[in-house]
Tab-separated table of C-alpha atoms in Angstrom:
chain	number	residue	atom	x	y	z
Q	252	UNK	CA	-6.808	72.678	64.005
Q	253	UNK	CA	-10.030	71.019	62.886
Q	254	UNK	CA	-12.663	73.153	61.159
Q	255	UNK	CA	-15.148	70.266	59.803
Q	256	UNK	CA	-15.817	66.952	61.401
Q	257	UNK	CA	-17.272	64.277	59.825
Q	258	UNK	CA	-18.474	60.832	61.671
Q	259	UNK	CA	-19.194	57.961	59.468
Q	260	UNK	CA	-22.379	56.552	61.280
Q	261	UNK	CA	-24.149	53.269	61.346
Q	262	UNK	CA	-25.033	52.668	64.882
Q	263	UNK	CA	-22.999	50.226	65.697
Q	264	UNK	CA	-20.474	50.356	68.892
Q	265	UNK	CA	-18.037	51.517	67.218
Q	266	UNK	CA	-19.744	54.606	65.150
Q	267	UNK	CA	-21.355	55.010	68.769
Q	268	UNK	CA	-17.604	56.107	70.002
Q	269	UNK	CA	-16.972	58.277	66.686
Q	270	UNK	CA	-19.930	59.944	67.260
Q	271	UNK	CA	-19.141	60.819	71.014
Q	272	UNK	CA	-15.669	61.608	70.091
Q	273	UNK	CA	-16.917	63.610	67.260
Q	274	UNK	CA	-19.231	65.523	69.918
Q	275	UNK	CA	-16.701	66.078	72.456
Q	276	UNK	CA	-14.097	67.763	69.318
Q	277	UNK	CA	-16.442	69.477	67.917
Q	278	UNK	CA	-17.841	71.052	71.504
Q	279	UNK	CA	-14.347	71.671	72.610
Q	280	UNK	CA	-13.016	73.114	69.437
Q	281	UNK	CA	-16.216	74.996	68.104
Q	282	UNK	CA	-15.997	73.078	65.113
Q	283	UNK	CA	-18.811	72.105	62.471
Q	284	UNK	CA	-19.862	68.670	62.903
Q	285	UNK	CA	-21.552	66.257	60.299
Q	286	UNK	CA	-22.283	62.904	59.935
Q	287	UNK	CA	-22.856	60.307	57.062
Q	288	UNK	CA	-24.647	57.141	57.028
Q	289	UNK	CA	-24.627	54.741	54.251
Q	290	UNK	CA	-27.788	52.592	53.193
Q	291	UNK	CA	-26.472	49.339	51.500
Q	292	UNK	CA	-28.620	46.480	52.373
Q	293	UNK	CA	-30.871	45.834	49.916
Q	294	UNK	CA	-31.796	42.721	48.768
Q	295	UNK	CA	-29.241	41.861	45.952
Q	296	UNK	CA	-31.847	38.644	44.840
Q	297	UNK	CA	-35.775	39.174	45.215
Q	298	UNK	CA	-38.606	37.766	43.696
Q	299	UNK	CA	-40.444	41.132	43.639
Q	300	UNK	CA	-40.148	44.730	43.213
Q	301	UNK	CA	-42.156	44.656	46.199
Q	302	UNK	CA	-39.773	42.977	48.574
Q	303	UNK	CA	-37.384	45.280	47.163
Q	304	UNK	CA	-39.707	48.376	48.443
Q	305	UNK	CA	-40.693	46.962	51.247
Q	306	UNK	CA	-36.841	46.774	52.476
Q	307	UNK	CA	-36.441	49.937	51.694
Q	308	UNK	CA	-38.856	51.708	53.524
Q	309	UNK	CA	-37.537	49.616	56.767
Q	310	UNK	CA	-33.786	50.651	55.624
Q	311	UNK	CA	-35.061	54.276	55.335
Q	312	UNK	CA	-37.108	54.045	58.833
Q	313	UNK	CA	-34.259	52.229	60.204
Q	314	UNK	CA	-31.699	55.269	59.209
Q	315	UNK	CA	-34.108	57.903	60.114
Q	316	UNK	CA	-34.544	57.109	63.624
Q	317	UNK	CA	-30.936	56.657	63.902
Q	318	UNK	CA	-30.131	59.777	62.915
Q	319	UNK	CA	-32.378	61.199	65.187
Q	320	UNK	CA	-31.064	59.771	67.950
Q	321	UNK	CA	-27.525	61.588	67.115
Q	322	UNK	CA	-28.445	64.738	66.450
Q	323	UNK	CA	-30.387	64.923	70.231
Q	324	UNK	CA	-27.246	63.083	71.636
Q	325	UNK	CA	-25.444	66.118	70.439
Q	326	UNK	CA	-27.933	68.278	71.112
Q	327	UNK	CA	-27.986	67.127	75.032
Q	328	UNK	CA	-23.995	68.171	74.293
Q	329	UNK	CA	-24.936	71.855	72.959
Q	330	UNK	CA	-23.545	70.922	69.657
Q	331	UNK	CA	-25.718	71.064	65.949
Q	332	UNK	CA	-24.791	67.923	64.297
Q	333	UNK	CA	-26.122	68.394	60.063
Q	334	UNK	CA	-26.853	64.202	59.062
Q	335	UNK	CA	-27.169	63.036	55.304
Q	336	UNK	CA	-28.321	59.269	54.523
Q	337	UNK	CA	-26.604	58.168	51.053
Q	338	UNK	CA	-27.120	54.724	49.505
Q	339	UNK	CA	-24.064	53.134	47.797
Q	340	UNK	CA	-21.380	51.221	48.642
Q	341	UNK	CA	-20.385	52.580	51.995
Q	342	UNK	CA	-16.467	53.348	51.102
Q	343	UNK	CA	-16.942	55.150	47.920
Q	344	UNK	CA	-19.674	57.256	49.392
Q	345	UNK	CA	-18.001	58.013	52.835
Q	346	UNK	CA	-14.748	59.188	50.899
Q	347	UNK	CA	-16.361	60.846	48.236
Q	348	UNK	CA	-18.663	63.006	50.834
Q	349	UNK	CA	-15.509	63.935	52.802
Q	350	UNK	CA	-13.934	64.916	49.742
Q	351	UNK	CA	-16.780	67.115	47.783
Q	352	UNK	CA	-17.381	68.756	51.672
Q	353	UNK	CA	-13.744	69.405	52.402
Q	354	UNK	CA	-13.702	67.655	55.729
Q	355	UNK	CA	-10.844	68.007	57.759
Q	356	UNK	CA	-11.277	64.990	60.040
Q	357	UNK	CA	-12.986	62.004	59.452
Q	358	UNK	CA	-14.247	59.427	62.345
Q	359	UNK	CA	-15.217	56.024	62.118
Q	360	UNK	CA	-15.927	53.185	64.225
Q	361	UNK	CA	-13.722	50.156	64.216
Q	362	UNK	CA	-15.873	46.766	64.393
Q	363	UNK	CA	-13.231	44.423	64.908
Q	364	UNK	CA	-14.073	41.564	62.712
Q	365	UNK	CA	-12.074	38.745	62.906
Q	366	UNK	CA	-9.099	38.247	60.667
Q	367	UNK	CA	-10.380	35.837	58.459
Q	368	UNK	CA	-13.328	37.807	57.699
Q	369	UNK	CA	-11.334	40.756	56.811
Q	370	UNK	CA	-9.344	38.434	54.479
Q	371	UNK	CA	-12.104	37.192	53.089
Q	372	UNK	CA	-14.660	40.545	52.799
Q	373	UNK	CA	-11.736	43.649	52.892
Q	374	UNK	CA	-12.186	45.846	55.967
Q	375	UNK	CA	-14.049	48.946	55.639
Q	376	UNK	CA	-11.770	50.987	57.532
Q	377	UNK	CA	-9.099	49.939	56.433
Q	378	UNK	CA	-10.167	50.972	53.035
Q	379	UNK	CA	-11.706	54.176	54.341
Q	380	UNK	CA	-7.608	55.305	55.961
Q	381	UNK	CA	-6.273	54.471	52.479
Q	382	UNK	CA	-8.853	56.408	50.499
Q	383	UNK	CA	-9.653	59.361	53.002
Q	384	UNK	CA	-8.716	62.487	51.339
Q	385	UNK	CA	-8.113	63.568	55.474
Q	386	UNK	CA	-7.214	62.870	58.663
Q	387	UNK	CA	-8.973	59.434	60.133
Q	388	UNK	CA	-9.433	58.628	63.387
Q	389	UNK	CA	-10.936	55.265	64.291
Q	390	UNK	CA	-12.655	54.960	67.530
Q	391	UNK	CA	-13.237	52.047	69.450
């Protein structure tokens, strides 16, 4: 049915359930299993280069450790879950990764913002359904 998985992953409760949904698929089905994780909050006004670097590094630490963290959680599950950290807008880079690696599923987490902020600021998974070039299954 499924041959590639891929979890869009940011830590937050919902990517938490894609990711364990993702681990119990990909365990039961003997399926590959990746995840992507977006890096989009830099500064957009700074008064130095510096404060610029200095987010990044804490972006990049902040990224590293959570993809650490789900690749043992699937490792406590028996399954090898391959991570890549992009920066970009989060969409464009989850859609275009599923795309280029021919994913056959893609999970993300739904946050559940209110309606007025999804009015107001778009909702990424919303977007991510209408753009997926697969199957998307939103996990709460």
């Amino acid at each position: 049915m499924f041959r590639k998985i891929l979890v869009a992953y940011d830590g937050s409760e919902g990517a938490k359930a894609a990711l364990r949904v993702g681990i119990g698929l990909a365990k039961s089905l003997g399926t590959e299993l990746r995840s992507i994780s977006v890096e989009e909050h830099l500064p957009h006004y700074a008064a130095t280069v510096g404060e610029v670097q200095d987010a990044k590094e804490r972006v990049d630490e902040y990224f590293r450790v959570l993809t650490k963290e789900a690749r043992d959680q699937a490792a406590l599950a028996g399954v090898e879950l391959q991570t890549a950290i992009r920066q970009g807008h989060e969409v464009e880079i989850i859609v275009n990764y599923a795309k280029e690696g021919g994913f056959d599923l893609l999970l993300a987490g739904y946050h559940g913002h209110s309606r007025i902020f999804e009015r107001v600021m778009g909702s990424t998974a919303q977007s991510i359904i209408r753009l997926s070039p697969c199957s998307v299954l939103l996990a709460k």
